[in-house]
Every structure is written in structure tokens, then in C-alpha cells.
Tab-separated table of C-alpha atoms in Angstrom:
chain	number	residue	atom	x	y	z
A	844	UNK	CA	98.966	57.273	113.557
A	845	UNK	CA	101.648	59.591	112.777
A	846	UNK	CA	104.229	60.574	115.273
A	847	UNK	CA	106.116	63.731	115.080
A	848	UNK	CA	109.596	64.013	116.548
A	849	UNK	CA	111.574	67.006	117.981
A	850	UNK	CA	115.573	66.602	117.861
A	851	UNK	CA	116.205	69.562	119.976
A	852	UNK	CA	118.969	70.991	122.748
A	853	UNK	CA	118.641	74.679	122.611
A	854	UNK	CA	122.825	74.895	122.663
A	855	UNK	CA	124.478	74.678	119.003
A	856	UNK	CA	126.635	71.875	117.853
A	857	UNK	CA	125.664	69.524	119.639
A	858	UNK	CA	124.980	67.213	116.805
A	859	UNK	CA	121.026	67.709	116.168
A	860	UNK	CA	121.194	67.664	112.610
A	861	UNK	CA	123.467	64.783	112.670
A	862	UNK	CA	121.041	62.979	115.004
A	863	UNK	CA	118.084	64.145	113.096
A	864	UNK	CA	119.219	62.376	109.928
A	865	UNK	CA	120.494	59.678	111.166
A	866	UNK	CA	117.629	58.850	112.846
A	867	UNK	CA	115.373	59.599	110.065
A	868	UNK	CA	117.403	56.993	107.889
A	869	UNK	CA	116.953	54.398	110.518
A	870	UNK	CA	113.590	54.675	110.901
A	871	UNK	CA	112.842	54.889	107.171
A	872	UNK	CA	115.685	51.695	106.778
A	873	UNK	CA	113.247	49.777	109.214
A	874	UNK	CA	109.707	50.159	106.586
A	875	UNK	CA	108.274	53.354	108.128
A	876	UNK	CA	107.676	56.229	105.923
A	877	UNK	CA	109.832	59.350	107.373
A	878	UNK	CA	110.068	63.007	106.349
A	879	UNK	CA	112.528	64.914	107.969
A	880	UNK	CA	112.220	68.677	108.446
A	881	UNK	CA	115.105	71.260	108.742
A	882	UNK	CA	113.807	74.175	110.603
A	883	UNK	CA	116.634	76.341	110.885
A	884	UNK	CA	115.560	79.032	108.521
A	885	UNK	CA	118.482	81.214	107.008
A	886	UNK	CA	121.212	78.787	107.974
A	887	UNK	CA	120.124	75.738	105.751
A	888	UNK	CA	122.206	72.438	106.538
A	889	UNK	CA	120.213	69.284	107.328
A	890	UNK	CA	120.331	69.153	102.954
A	891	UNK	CA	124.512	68.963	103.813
A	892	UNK	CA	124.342	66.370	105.732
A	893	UNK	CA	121.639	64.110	104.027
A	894	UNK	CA	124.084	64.652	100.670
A	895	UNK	CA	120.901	66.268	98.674
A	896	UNK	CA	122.428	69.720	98.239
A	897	UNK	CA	122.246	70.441	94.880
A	898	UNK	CA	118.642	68.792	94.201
A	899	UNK	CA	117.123	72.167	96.475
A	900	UNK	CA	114.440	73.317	94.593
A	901	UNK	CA	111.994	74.445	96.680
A	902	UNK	CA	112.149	74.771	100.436
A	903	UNK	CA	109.439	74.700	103.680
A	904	UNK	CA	108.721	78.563	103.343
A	905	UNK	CA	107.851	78.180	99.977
A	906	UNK	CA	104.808	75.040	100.649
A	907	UNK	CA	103.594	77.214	103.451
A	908	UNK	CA	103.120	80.410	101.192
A	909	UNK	CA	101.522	78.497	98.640
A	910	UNK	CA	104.588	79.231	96.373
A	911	UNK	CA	105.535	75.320	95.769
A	912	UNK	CA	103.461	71.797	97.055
A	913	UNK	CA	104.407	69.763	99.300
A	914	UNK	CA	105.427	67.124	96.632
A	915	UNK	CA	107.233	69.467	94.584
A	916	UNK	CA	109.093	70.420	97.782
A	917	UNK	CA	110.022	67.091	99.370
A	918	UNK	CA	113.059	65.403	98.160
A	919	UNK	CA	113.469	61.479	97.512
A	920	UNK	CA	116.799	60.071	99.349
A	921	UNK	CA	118.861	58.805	97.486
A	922	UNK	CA	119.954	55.767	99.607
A	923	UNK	CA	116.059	55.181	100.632
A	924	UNK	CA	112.680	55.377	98.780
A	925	UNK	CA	110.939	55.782	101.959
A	926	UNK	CA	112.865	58.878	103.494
A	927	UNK	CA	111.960	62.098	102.206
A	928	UNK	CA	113.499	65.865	103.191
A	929	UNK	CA	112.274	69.171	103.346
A	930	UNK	CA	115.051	71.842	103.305
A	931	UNK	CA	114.794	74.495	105.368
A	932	UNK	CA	114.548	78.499	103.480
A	933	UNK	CA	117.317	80.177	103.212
A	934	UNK	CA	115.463	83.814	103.806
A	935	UNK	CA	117.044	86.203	106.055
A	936	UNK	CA	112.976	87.103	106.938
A	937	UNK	CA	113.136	85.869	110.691
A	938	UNK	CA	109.197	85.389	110.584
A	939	UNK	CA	109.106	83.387	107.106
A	940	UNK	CA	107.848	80.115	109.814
A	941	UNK	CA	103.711	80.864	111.076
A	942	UNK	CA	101.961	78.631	113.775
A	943	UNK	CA	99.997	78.270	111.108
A	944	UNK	CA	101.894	77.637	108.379
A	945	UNK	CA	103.797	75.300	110.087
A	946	UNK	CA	100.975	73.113	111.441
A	947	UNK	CA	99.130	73.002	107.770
A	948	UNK	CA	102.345	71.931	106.509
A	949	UNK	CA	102.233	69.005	109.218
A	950	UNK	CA	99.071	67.941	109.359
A	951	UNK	CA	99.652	67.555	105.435
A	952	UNK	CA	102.636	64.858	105.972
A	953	UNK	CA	100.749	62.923	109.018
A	954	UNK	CA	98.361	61.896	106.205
A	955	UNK	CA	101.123	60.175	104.524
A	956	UNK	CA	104.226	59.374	106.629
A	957	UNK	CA	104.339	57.415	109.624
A	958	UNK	CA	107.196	59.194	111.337
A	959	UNK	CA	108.254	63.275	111.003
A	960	UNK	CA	111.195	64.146	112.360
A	961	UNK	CA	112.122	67.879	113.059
A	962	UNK	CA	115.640	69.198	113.210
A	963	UNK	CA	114.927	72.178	115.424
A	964	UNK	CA	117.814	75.034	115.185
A	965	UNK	CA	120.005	75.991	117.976
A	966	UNK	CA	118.453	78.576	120.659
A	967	UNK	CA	114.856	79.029	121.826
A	968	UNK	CA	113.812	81.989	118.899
A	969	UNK	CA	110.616	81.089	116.487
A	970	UNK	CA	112.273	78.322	114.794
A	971	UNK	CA	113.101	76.210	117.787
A	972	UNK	CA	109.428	77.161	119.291
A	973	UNK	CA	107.740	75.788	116.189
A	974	UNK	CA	110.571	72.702	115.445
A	975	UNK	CA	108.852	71.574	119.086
A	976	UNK	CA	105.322	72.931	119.564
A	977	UNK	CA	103.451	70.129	117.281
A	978	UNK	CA	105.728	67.690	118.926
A	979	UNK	CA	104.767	63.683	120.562
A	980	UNK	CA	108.131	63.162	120.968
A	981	UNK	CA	111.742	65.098	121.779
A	982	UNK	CA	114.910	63.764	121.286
A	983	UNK	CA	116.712	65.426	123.754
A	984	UNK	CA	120.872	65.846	122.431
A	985	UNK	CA	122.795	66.697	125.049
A	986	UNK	CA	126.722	66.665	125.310
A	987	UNK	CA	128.545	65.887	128.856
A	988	UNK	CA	129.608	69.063	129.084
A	989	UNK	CA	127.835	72.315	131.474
A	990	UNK	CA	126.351	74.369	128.599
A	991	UNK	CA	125.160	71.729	127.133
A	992	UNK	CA	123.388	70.161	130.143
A	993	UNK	CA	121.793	73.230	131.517
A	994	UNK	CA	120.776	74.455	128.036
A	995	UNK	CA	118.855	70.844	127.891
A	996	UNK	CA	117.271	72.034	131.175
A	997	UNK	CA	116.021	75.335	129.919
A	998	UNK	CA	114.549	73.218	126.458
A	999	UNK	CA	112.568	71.294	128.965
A	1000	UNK	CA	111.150	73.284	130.691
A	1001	UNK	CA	110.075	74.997	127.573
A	1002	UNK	CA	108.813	71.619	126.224
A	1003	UNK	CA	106.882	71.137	129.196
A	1004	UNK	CA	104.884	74.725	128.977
A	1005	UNK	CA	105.066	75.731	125.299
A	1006	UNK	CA	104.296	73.033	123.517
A	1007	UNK	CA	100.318	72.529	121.672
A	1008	UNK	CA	100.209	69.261	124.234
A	1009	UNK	CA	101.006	71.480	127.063
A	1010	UNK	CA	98.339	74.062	125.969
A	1011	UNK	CA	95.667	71.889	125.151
A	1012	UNK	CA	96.330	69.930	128.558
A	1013	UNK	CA	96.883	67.089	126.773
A	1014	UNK	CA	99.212	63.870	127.643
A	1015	UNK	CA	102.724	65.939	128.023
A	1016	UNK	CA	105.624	65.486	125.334
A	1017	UNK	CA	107.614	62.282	125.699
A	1018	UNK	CA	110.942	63.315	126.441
A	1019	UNK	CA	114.269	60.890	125.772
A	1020	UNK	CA	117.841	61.915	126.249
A	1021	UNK	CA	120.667	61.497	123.386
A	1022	UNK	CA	123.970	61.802	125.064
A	1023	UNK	CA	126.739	62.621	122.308
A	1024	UNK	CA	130.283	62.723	121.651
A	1025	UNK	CA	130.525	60.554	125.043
A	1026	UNK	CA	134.125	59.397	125.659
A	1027	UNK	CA	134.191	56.463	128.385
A	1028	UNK	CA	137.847	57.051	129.062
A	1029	UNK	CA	138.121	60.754	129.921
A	1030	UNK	CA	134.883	59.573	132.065
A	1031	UNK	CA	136.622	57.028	133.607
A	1032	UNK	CA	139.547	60.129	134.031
A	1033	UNK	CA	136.805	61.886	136.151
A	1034	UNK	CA	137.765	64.373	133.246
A	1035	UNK	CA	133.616	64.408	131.707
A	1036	UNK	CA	130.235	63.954	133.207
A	1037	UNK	CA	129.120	60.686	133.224
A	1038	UNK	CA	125.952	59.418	131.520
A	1039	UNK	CA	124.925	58.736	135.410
A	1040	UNK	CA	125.971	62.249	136.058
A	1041	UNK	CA	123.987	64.052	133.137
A	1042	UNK	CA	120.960	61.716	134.158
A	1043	UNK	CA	120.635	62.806	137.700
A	1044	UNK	CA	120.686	65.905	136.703
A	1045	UNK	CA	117.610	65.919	134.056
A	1046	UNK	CA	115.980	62.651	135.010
A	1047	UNK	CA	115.410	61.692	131.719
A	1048	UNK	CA	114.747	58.200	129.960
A	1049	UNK	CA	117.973	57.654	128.213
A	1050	UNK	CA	117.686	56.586	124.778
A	1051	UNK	CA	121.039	55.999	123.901
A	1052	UNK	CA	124.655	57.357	123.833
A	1053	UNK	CA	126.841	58.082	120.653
A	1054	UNK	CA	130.408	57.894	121.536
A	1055	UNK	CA	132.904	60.612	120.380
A	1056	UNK	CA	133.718	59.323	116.963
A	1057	UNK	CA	135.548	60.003	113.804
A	1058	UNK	CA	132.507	58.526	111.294
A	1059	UNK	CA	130.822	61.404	112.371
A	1060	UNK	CA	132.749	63.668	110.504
A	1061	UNK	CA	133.264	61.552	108.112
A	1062	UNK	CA	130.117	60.930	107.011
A	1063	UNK	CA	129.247	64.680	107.203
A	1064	UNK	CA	132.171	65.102	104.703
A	1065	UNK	CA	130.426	62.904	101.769
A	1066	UNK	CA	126.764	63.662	102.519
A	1067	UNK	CA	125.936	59.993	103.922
A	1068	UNK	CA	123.695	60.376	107.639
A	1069	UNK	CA	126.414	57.954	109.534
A	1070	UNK	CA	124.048	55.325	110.626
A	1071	UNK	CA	124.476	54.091	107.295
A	1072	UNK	CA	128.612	53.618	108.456
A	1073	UNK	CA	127.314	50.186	110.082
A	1074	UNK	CA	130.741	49.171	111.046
A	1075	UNK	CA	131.124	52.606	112.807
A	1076	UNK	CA	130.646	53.014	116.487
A	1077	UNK	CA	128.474	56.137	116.094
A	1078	UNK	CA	126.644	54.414	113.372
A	1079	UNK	CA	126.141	51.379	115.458
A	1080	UNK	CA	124.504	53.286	118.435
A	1081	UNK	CA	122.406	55.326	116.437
A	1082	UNK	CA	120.672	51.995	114.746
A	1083	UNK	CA	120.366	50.973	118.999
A	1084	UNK	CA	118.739	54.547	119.554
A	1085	UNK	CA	116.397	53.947	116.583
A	1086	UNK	CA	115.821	50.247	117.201
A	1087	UNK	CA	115.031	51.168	121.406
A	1088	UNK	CA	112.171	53.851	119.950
A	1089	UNK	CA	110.631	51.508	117.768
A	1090	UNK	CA	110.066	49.364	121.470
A	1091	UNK	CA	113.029	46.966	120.867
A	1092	UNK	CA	115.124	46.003	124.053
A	1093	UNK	CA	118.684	46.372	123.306
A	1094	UNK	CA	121.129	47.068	126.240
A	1095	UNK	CA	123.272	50.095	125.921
A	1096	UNK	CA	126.602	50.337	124.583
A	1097	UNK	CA	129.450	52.521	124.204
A	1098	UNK	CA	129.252	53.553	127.606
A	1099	UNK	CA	132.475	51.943	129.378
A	1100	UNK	CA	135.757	52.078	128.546
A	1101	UNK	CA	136.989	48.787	126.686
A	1102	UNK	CA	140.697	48.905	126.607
A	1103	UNK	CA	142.710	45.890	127.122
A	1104	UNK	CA	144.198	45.092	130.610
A	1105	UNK	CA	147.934	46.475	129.551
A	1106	UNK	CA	146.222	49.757	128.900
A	1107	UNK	CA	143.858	49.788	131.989
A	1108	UNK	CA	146.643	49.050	134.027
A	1109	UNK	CA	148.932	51.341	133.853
A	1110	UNK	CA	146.699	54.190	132.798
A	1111	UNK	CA	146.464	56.035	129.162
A	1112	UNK	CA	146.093	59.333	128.004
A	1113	UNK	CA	144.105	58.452	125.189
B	11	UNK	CA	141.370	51.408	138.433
B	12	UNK	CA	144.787	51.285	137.163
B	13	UNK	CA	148.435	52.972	139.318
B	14	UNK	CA	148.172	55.974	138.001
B	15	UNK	CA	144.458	56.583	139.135
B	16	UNK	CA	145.315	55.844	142.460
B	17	UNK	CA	147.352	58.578	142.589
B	18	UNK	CA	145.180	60.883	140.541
B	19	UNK	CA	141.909	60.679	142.713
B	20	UNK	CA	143.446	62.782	145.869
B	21	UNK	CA	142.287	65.486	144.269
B	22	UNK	CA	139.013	66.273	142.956
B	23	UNK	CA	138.003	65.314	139.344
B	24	UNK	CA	136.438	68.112	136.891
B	25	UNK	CA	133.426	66.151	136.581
B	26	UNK	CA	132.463	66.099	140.179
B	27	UNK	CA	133.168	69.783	140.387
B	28	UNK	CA	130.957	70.107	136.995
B	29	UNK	CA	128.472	68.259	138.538
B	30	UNK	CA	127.763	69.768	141.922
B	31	UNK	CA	127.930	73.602	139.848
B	32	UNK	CA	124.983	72.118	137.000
B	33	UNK	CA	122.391	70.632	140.111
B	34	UNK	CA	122.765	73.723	141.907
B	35	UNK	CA	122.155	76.036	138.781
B	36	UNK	CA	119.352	73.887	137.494
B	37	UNK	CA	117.427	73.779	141.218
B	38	UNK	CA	117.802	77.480	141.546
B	39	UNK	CA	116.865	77.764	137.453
B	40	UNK	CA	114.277	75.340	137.651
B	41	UNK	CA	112.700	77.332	141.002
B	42	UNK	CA	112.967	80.814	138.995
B	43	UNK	CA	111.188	79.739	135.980
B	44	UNK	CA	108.313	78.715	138.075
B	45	UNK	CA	107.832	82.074	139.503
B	46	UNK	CA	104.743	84.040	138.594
B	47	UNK	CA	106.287	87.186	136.806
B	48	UNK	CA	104.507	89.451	139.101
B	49	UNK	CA	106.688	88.185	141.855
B	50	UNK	CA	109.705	91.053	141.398
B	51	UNK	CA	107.032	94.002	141.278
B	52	UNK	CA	105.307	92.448	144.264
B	53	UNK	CA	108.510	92.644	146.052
B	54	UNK	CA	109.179	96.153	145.523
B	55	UNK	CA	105.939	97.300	146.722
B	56	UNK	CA	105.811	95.195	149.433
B	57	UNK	CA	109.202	96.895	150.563
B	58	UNK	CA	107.802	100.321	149.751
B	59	UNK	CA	105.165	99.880	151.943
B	60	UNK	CA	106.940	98.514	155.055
B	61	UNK	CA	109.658	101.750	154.534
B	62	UNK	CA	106.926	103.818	154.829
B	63	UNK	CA	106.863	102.375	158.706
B	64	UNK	CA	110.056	100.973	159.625
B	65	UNK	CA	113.487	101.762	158.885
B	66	UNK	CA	114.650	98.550	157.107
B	67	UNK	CA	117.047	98.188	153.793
B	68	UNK	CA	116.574	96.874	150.577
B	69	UNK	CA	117.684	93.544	151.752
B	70	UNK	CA	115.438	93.683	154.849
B	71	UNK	CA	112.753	91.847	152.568
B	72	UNK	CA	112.361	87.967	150.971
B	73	UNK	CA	109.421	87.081	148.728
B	74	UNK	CA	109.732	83.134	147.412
B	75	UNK	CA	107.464	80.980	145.842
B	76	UNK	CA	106.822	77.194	146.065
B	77	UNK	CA	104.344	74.978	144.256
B	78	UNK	CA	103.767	71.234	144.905
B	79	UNK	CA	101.394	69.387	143.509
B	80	UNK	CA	98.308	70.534	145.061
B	81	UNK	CA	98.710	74.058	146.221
B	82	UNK	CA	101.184	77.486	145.782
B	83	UNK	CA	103.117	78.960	149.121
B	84	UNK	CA	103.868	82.452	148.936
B	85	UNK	CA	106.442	83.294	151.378
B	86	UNK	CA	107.643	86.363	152.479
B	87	UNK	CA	109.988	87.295	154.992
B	88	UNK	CA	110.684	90.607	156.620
B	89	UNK	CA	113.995	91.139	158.829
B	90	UNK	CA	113.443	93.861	161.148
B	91	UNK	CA	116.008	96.205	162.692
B	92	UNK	CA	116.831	95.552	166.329
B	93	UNK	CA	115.375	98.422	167.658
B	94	UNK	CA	112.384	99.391	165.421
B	95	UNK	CA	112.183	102.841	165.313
B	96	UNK	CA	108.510	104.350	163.635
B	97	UNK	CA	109.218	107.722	161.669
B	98	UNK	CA	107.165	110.616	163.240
């Protein structure tokens, strides 16, 4: 059975297209069959990101008029055979995106993938309401920072009354929490939330943390989703995050400072 | 924790301060977003009605709203003047 996932946080930059395709890769490196969705209609950038820019030809709001099929739409990754992406329009029209449209469109792919991923926009207009209304699961992204945290508040409580699942009374959205750009030192500072901090807060099952990391933009820069940047610390914990979903046990990581005892001793403003 | 720490934590860290701001915005948000959206109108008329007989301000009245698992509390609280006067 098909499982569609949300990567949503209602506040901007927090890193859900980032997550979105990184994710996506992973699960599509591990053998299952992923399309991954940019919803952000008008501000087009999950095609950046994924390096497939300039092989656009037809986007989500042209399947759902009818204008383009869903094969001619999807495109074929170029560093897997079993990842597939579906940019999002670049229309100014704010109601391009239908319930309906949008739910054809999906129960189209869960014929043929295994897992569709969502990269909902930032905010809680009509794309982020129909990124997360077909939803099983939401990815939850989340900085250690106020905005950030309270925004992830508002998306759940959103998740929990908006959603089809919530409508239909069915078994509620599972919900996991993606802390990013963590930094264990300025933690250990008392400078950031910690991840104990942010959970208290939301009491949510915490997939993973991605630590503040320079492969990030890195691998924005040439196009390559940076879980593919194995030797990278981000990339690292996003194979964990992907890895923990698919039911594997793998403790966490990248959550305590590891600097030698010279450093720890006499304190660093790194 | 390292020298420098040790002199750091008299005073209190931006995280703590971050934290104790977020859990009492979220409670209150959390609370608020609950609410039936009648709950504001209710209010009003509810304090329309009691002007009509007693002399109280727009502050005199409370309306809140609690659900747990099993049943919804409407609560409403009235603070009357000391010396309730009734207009003629």
C-alpha cells in the first residue's frame, strides 16, 4: 500500500524542500518507488534542488487540467531510476491546485509508487492545505528557534482537524518531528533550544536531527539532494531519518557536542 | 562543563527564557484554537444582558471553554460591583 508523506512546518526556510528531497532519494536509494511532489505553486524550487531544472516540461497544474499525463509530467532522476519528480506550476493563478485535482492526481501515483512525498510550501494558504490533506504521514521540520516551534504548533493542530483522515474520522495523521540546522554547541551555550526543549513543547516522536551544516548548501549549489553527500553530517542523518521510517533502529546522532577535551575545557566560541 | 561555563550560568541562558515564552504561547494558542467560534459573540451578549441589570464594566465578564475527553465546560464568570445598584 502506498503511503503519502507531508514535509511540512508552516514557517519558511526551514529546510522542507531540502528535507523533502533528500528524503525522497533515500527512500527511492533503499528499492521503494518514490515520487516527490512540489506544491508550492508560483514559486517553483524543489526542481532546484533535485538538479532537474532545465528538463521542466510540464508541471502538476498541467496533469490535473488534463493539459499533460502524468507520465509526460513526471521526471526520471538522474542519480536514481526509481525516484521520480513532479514540479510544481509556476502560475501566478492562486487556485490553479483543486481538492479534486489534487486527489485524482494522487490516487493516480498510489497505483504505481510505493512512497509520495509532498513538499508542502511555507504558510497555511491552499497549497499547504492540499500538500497535507491526503496525508498518512507528516514530517514535521522544525528549527530550534521560537517561530519556528510555534509555527509547528499551529501546522498541528491543523493536521489534526483539516486533514481527509481527520474528516473521515479515520486513524489520525502520523506525526514525526525533523529538527534542523541543530548546533550541539550553542545548545550546550544555553544559546538554542534543545532537542529536549523543542520536544516538550510539541510532544512529538522525533525522527531525527540534521545538524547545522555546510553540505547543505552545498549540495543545493550543484543540484544533488545532500543525502547523497554520504560523508556529510547532514547527509549522514538524513539516511538515519530515512532508515528510522522504514522501522530500522538506529540511535540518534548529531545531537551532543563532540569536541575534544582541550576545547571542552576551557570553553569555545565556535 | 568547562571554566568558562561556570561563570556563564549565573545568569539565565536564551534558551530557557525561549522556552518558558513558546509553552506559555502554545497552552494559551492551543486553548484558543479549541474554542467554538461562537464563543466571542456569546460573550458580548451575555454582557449586554447583565448591563441591562447591573452596573458592571466590560471587564466585569469571563466566558472560557474546556474540553477533556468526555465532555465540554462552559464557564462563565461574572464580577459584580460591591454594592449592586439595579437601574430604575
Amino acid at each position: 500500500m502506498a503511503r503519502i508523506i507531508v514535509v511540512t512546518s508552516g514557517k519558511g526556510g526551514v529546510g522542507k524542500t531540502t528535507t523533502s528531497a533528500a528524503i525522497a532519494m533515500g527512500l527511492a536509494k533503499k528499492g521503494h518507488k518514490t515520487a516527490v511532489i512540489d506544491f508550492d505553486v508560483g514559486l517553483r524550487n524543489l526542481d532546484l534542488i533535485m538538479g532537474c531544472e532545465r528538463r521542466v516540461v510540464y508541471d502538476f497544474v498541467n496533469v490535473i487540467n488534463g493539459e499533460a499525463t502524468l507520465n509526460q509530467a513526471l521526471i526520471r532522476d538522474k542519480n536514481c531510476n526509481l525516484l521520480y519528480i513532479l514540479p510544481a506550476s509556476q502560475t501566478r493563478d492562486k487556485d490553479a491546485l483543486s481538492q479534486e485535482g489534487v486527489g485524482r492526481i494522487l490516487d493516480e501515483l498510489k497505483k504505481d509508487f510505493k512512497y509520495i512525498v509532498c513538499d508542502s510550501p511555507a504558510g497555511i494558504e491552499k497549497g499547504a492545505h492540499l500538500a497535507m490533506y491526503f496525508a498518512d504521514d507528516a514530517f514535521v521540520v522544525t528549527n530550534p528557534e521560537v517561530s519556528s516551534v510555534r509555527d509547528s504548533d499551529r501546522m498541528l493542530g491543523i493536521l489534526a482537524s483539516k486533514s481527509y483522515r481527520a474528516e473521515q474520522n479515520l486513524e489520525p495523521i502520523k506525526e514525526y518531528l525533523l529538527l534542523t540546522r541543530y548546533s550541539p554547541e550553542r545548545v550546550k551555550l544555553g544559546e538554542m533550544l534543545s532537542v529536549e526543549d523543542v520536544q516538550d513543547i510539541l510532544s512529538l516522536h522525533l525522527l531525527g536531527v540534521i545538524p547545522e551544516s555546510k553540505s547543505v548548501l552545498n549540495a543545493s549549489n550543484s543540484g544533488t539532494p545532500v543525502i547523497l553527500d554520504e560523508v556529510s553530517d547532514a547527509g549522514q542523518a538524513y539516511g538515519d531519518i530515512v532508515a528510522r521510517y522504514l522501522g530500522e533502529n538506529r540511535p540518534h546522532r548529531f545531537i551532543d557536542d563532540k569536541k575534544g577535551f582541550f576545547r571542552k575545557f576551557f570553553g569555545s566560541k565556535q | 562543563m568547562s571554566l568558562l561555563d561556570y561563570f556563564k550560568s549565573s545568569k539565565v541562558s536564551s534558551a530557557s527564557l525561549a522556552k518558558e515564552r513558546l509553552q506559555i504561547l502554545v497552552a494559551h494558542e492551543r486553548s484558543s484554537l479549541n474554542q467554538p467560534s461562537y464563543l466571542p459573540q456569546l460573550q458580548k451578549e451575555l454582557l449586554e444582558v447583565i448591563q441591562k441589570y447591573v452596573n458592571v464594566g466590560q471587564d466585569a465578564i469571563s466566558v472560557s471553554f474546556e474540553q477533556d475527553e468526555n465532555q465540554e465546560t462552559l464557564e462563565l464568570n461574572i464580577t459584580l460591583p460591591e454594592l449592586i445598584t439595579k437601574k430604575p
